[in-house]
CSV table of C-alpha atoms in Angstrom, one decimal:
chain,number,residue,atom,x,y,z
A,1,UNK,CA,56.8,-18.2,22.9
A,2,UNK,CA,54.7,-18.5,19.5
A,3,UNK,CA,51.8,-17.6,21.3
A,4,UNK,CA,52.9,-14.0,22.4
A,5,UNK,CA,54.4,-13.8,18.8
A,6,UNK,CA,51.4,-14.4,17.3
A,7,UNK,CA,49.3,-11.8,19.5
A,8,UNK,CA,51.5,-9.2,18.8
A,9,UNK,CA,51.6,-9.6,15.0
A,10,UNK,CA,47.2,-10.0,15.1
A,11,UNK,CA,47.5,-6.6,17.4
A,12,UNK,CA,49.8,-5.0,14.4
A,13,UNK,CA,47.8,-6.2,11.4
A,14,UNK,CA,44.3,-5.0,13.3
A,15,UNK,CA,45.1,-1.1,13.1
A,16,UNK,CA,45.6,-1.5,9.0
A,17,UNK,CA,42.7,-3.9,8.5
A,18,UNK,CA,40.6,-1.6,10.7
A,19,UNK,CA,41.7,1.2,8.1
A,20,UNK,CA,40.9,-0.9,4.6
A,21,UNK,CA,37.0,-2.3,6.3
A,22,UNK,CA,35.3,0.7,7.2
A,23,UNK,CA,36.9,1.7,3.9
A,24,UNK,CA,35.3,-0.9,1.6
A,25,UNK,CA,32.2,-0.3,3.4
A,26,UNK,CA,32.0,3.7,2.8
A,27,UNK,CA,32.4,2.5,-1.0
A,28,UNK,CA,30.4,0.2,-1.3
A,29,UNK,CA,27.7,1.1,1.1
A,30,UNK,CA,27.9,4.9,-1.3
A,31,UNK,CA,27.9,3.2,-4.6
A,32,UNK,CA,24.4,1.4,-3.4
A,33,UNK,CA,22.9,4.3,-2.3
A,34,UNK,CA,23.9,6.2,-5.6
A,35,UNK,CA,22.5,3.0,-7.5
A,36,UNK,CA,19.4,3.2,-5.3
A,37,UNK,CA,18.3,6.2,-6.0
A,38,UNK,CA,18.9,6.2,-9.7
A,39,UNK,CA,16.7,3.2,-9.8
A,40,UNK,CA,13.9,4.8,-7.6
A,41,UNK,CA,13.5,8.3,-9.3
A,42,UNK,CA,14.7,7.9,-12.9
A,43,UNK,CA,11.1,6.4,-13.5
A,44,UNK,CA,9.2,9.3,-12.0
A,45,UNK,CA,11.8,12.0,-13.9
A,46,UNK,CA,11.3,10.1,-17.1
A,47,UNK,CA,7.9,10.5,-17.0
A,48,UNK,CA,7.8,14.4,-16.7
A,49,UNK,CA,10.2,14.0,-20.0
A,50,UNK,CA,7.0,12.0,-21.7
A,51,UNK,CA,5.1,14.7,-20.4
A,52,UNK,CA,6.5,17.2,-22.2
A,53,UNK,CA,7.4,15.1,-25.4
A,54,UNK,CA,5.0,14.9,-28.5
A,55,UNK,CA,2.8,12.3,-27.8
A,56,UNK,CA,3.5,11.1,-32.0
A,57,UNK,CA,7.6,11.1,-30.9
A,58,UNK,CA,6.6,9.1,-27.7
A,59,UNK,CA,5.3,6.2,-29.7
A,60,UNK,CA,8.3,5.9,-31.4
A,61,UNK,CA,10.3,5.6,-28.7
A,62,UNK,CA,13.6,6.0,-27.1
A,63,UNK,CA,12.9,8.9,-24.4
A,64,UNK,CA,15.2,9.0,-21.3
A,65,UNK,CA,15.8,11.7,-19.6
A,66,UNK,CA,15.8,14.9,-22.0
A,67,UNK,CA,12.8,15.8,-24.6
A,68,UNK,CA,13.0,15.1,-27.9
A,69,UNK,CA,10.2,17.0,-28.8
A,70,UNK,CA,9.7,19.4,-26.7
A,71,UNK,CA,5.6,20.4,-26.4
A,72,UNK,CA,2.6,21.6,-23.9
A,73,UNK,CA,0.5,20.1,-25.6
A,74,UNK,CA,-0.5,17.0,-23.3
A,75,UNK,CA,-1.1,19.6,-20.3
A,76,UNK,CA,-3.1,21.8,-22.4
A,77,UNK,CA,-5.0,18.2,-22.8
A,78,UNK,CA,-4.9,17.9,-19.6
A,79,UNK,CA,-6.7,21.4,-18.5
A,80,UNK,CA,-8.9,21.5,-21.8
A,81,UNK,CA,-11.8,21.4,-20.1
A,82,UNK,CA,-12.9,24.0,-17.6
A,83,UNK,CA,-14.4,21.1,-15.2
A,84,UNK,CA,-11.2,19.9,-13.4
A,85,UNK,CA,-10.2,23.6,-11.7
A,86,UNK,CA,-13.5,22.8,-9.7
A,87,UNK,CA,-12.4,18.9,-9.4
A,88,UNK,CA,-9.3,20.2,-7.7
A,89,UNK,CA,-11.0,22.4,-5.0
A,90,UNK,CA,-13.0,19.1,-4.4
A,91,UNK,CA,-10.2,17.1,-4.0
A,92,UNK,CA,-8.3,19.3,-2.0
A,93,UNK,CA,-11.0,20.4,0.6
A,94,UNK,CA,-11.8,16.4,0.5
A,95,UNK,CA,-8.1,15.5,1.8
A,96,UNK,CA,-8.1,17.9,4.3
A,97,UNK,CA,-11.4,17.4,5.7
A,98,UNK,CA,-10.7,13.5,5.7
A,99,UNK,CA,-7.6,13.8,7.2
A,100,UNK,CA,-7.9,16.4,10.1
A,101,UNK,CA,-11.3,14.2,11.0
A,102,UNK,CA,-9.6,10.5,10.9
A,103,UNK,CA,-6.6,11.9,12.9
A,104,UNK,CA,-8.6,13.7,15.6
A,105,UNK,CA,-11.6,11.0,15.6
A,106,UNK,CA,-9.0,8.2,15.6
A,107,UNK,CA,-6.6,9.7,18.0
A,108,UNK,CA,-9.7,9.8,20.5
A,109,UNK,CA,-11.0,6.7,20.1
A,110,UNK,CA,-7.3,4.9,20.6
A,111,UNK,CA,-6.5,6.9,24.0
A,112,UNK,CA,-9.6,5.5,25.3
A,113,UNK,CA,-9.1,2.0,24.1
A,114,UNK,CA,-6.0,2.4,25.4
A,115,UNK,CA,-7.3,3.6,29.2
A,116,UNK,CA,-7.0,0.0,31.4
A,117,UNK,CA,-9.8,1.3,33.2
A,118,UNK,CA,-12.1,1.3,30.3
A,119,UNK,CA,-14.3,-1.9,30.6
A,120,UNK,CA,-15.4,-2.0,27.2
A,121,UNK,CA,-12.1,-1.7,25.7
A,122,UNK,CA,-11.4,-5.1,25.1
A,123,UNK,CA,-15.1,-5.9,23.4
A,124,UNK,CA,-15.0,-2.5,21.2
A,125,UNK,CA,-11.1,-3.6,19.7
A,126,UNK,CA,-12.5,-7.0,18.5
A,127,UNK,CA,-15.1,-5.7,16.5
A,128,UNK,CA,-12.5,-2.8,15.0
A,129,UNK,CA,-10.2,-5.2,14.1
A,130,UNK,CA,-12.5,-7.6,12.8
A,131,UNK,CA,-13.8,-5.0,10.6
A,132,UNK,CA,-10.5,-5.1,9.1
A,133,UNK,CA,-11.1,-8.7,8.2
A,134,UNK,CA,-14.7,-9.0,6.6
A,135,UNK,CA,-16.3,-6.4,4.4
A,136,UNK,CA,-20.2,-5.9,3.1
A,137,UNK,CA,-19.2,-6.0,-0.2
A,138,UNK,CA,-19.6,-3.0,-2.7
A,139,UNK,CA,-23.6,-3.6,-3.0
A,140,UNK,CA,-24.4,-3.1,0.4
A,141,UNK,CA,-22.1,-0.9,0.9
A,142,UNK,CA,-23.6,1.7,-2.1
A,143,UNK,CA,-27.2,0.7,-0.4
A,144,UNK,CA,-26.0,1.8,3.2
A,145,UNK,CA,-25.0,5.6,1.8
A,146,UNK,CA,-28.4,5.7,-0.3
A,147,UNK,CA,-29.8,5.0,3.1
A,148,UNK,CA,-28.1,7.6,4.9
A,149,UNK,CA,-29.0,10.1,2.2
A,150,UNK,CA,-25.1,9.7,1.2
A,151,UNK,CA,-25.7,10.0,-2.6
A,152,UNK,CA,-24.6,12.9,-4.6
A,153,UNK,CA,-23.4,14.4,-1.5
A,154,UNK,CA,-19.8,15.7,-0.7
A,155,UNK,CA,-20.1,14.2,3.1
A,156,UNK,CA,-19.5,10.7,1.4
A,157,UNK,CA,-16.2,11.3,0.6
A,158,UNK,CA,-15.4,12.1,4.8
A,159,UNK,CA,-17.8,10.6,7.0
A,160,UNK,CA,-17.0,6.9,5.6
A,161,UNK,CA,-13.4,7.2,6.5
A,162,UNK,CA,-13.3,9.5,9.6
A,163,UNK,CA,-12.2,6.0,11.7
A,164,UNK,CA,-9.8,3.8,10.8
A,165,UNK,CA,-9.1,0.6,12.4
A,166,UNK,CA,-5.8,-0.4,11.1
A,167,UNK,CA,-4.7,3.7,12.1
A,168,UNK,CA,-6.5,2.9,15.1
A,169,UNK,CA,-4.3,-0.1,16.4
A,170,UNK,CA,-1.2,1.8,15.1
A,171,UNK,CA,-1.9,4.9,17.5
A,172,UNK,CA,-3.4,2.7,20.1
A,173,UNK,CA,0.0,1.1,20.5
A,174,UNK,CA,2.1,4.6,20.6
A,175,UNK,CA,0.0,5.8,23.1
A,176,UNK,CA,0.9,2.3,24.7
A,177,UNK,CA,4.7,3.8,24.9
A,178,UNK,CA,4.1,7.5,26.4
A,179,UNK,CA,4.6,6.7,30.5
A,180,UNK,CA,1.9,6.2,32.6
A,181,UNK,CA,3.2,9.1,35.0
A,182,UNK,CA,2.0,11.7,33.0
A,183,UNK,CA,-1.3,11.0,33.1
A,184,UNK,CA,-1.5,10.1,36.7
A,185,UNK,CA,0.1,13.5,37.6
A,186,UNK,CA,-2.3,15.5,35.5
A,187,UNK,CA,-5.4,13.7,37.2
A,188,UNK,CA,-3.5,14.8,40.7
A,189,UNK,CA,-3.7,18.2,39.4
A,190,UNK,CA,-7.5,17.9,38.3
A,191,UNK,CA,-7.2,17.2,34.6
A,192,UNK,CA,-10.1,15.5,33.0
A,193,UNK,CA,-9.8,12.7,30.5
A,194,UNK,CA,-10.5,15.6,27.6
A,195,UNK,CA,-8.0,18.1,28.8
A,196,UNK,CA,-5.0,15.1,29.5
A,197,UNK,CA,-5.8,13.6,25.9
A,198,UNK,CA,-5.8,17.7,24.6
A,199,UNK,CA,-2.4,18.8,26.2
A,200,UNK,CA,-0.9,15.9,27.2
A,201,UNK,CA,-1.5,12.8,24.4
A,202,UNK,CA,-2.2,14.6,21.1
A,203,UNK,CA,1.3,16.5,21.4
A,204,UNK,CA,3.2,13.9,22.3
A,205,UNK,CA,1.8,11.5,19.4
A,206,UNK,CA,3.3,14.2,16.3
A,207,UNK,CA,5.4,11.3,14.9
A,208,UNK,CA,2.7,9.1,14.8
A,209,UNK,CA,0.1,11.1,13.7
A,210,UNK,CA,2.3,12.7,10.9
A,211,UNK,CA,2.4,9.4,9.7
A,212,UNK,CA,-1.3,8.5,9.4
A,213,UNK,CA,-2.2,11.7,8.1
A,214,UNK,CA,0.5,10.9,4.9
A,215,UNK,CA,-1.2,7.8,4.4
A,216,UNK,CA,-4.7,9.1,4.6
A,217,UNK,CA,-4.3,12.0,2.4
A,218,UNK,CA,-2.3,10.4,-0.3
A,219,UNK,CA,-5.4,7.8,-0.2
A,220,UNK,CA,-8.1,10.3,0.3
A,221,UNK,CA,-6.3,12.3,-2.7
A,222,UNK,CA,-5.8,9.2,-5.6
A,223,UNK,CA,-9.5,8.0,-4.4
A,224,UNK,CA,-11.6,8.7,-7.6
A,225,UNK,CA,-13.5,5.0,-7.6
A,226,UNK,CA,-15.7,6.3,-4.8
A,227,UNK,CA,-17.1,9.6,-6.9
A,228,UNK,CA,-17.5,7.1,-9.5
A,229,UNK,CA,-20.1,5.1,-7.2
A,230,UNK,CA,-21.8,7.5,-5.0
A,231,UNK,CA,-21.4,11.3,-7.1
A,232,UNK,CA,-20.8,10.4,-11.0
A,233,UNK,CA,-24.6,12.2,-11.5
A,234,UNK,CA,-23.2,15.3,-10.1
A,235,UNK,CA,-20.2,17.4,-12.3
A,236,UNK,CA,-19.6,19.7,-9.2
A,237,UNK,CA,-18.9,17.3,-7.1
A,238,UNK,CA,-16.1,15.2,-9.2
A,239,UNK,CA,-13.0,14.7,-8.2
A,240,UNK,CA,-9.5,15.8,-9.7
A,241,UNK,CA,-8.6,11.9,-9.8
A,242,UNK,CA,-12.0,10.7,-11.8
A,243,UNK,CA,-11.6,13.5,-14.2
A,244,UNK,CA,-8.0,12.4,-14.6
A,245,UNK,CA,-9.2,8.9,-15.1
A,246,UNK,CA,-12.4,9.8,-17.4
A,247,UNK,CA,-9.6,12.1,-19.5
A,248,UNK,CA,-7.0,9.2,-20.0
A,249,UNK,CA,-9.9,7.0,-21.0
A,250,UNK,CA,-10.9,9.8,-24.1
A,251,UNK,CA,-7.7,9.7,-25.3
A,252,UNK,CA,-7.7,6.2,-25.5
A,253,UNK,CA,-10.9,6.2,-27.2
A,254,UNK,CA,-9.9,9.0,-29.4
A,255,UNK,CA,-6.8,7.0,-30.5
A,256,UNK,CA,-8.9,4.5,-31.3
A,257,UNK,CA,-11.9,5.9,-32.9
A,258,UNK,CA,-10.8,9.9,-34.2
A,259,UNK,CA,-14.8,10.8,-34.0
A,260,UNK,CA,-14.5,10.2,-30.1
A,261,UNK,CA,-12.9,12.9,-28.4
A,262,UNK,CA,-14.7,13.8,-25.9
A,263,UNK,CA,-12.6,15.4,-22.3
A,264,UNK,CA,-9.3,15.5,-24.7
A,265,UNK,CA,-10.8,18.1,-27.2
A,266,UNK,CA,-11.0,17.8,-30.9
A,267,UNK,CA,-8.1,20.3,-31.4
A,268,UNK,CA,-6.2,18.5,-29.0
A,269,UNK,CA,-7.2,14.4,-30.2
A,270,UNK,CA,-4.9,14.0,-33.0
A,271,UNK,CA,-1.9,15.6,-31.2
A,272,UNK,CA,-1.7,13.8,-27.9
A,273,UNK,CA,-1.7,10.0,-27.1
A,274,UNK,CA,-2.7,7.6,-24.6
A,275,UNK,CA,0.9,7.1,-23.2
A,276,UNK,CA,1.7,10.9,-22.9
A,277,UNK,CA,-1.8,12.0,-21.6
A,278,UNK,CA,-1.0,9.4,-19.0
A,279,UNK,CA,2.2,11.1,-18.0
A,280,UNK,CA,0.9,14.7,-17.9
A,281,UNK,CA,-1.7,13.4,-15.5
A,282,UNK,CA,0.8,11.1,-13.3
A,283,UNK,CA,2.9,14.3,-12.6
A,284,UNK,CA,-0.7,16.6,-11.7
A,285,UNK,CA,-2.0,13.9,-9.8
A,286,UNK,CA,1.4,13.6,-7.8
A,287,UNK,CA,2.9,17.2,-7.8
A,288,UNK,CA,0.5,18.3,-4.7
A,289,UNK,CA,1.1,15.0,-2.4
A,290,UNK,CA,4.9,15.6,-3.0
A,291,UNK,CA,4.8,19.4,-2.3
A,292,UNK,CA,3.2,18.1,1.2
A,293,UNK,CA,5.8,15.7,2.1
A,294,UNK,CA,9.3,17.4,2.9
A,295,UNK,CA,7.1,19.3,5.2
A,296,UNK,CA,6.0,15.7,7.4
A,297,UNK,CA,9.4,13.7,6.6
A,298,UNK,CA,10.5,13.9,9.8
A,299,UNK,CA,8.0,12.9,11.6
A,300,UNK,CA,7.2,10.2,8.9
A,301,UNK,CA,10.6,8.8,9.9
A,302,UNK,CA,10.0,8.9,13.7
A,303,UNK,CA,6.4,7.7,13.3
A,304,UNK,CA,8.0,4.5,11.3
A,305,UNK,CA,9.2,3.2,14.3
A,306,UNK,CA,6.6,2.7,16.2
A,307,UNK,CA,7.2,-0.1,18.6
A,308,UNK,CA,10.9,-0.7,17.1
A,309,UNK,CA,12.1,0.6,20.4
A,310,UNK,CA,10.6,-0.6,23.9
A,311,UNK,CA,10.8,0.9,27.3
């Protein structure tokens, strides 16, 4: 008789303890989240606060999340000099040229790596990924663009990074996924390989591509060690990043030594410092990339989880 005691008073507590879990979970799982993303964004909302604080006050200290000081000064720093509106056309028309080429070149190759009846496919892989693995070095690398007339000319900051072979495996393998039906059918109907990769592949990899194309604007946009290398001889070419980075290293130098003030400006030197020049250019080097991403989120979610769920 104990036994069928026993069941019934586990079946009564279950409804109750089933109440207090999911409970304790809620809490705790909220609380986590809340601490989460206090720990993630106070850092990028207390540097907009630098940015707007006197660079003297800075030094001293003791800036959270409200100005003490409140002063433009480190963005009129910032946009002093006249060269970085032209720097930011560069950049731009750099990240969207990179981008749009790597995701249609790269898409392209990886549907016809993917294609079983490719014999080559295997072959061509192994050198990409190996490619991944070894590297020139900088030195050959800086002679192979003076050899293809590369030097002080916009075209290096695309055509070196219109393939990528670690994008190239990730889309390979989501292409992997899409069934193998479709493109039978649409050869029954007299589809070439061009028009099924068009209309068929290319739509159905949004996720995927959404993804890539985050990851190679954001690089193609904080790239500024490139035009140091190849287009440092030529001012119209520059991009927004290597004026950012040849502006915070004035500052420094004008902390240092007042005489130097070259990029900050002389009105300008004594009134900024190293600390909030650096946070004036954080937030305009990150304002446009984080305009761009509400707009891909979605798919940036989706795209993470390629290969987490298989047919």
């Amino acid at each position: 008789m104990s036994g069928p005691k026993n069941a019934v008073m586990l079946s009564r507590r279950r409804p109750g303890s089933s109440g207090v879990e999911p409970f304790l979970f809620n809490t705790f799982n909220t609380l986590f989240m809340i601490f989460l993303v206090i720990v993630t964004l106070y850092p990028f909302l207390n540097t907009i606060v630098v940015s707007f604080n006197a660079g003297n006050d800075t030094i001293r200290g003791g800036i959270y999340l409200w100005p003490r000081q409140f002063t433009m000064q480190n963005y009129n720093a910032v946009f002093a000099s006249g060269t970085i509106y032209n720097a930011f056309l560069i950049s731009v028309a750099r990240t969207v040229l990179s981008t749009l080429l790597n995701i249609f070149l790269t898409t392209m190759l990886a549907y016809t790596l993917s294609r079983r009846e490719y014999v080559f496919r295997k072959p061509i892989t192994t050198i990409f990924v190996l490619t991944m693995y070894f590297n020139a070095g900088l030195i050959p690398n800086y002679f192979l663009m003076k050899d293809l007339h590369l030097i002080n000319n916009f075209l290096v900051y695309v055509l070196p990074s219109m393939i990528s072979a670690f994008n190239l495996i990730v889309i390979r393998t989501y292409i992997g996924t899409i069934p193998e039906s479709l493109v039978e059918s649409s050869r029954i109907d007299g589809a070439g390989d061009f028009k099924i990769f068009w209309r068929i592949i290319f739509p159905l990899c949004k996720p995927v591509l959404a993804t890539i194309a985050l990851f190679v604007a954001v690089g193609a946009w904080n790239s500024w060690f490139d035009a140091f290398l190849y287009t440092s001889s030529r001012q119209e070419l520059s991009t927004l990043q290597y004026e950012l980075m040849k502006l915070l290293s004035s500052s420094v130098n004008a902390n240092s030594n007042p005489s130097v003030a070259n990029g900050v400006g002389a009105e300008h030197a004594t009134q900024v410092t190293p600390i909030s020049i650096r946070a004036a250019v954080t937030v305009v080097a990150s304002v446009p990339i984080l305009m761009v991403y509400p707009f891909m989120q979605k798919y940036f979610v989706v795209g993470l989880n390629v290969g987490s769920v298989k047919e």
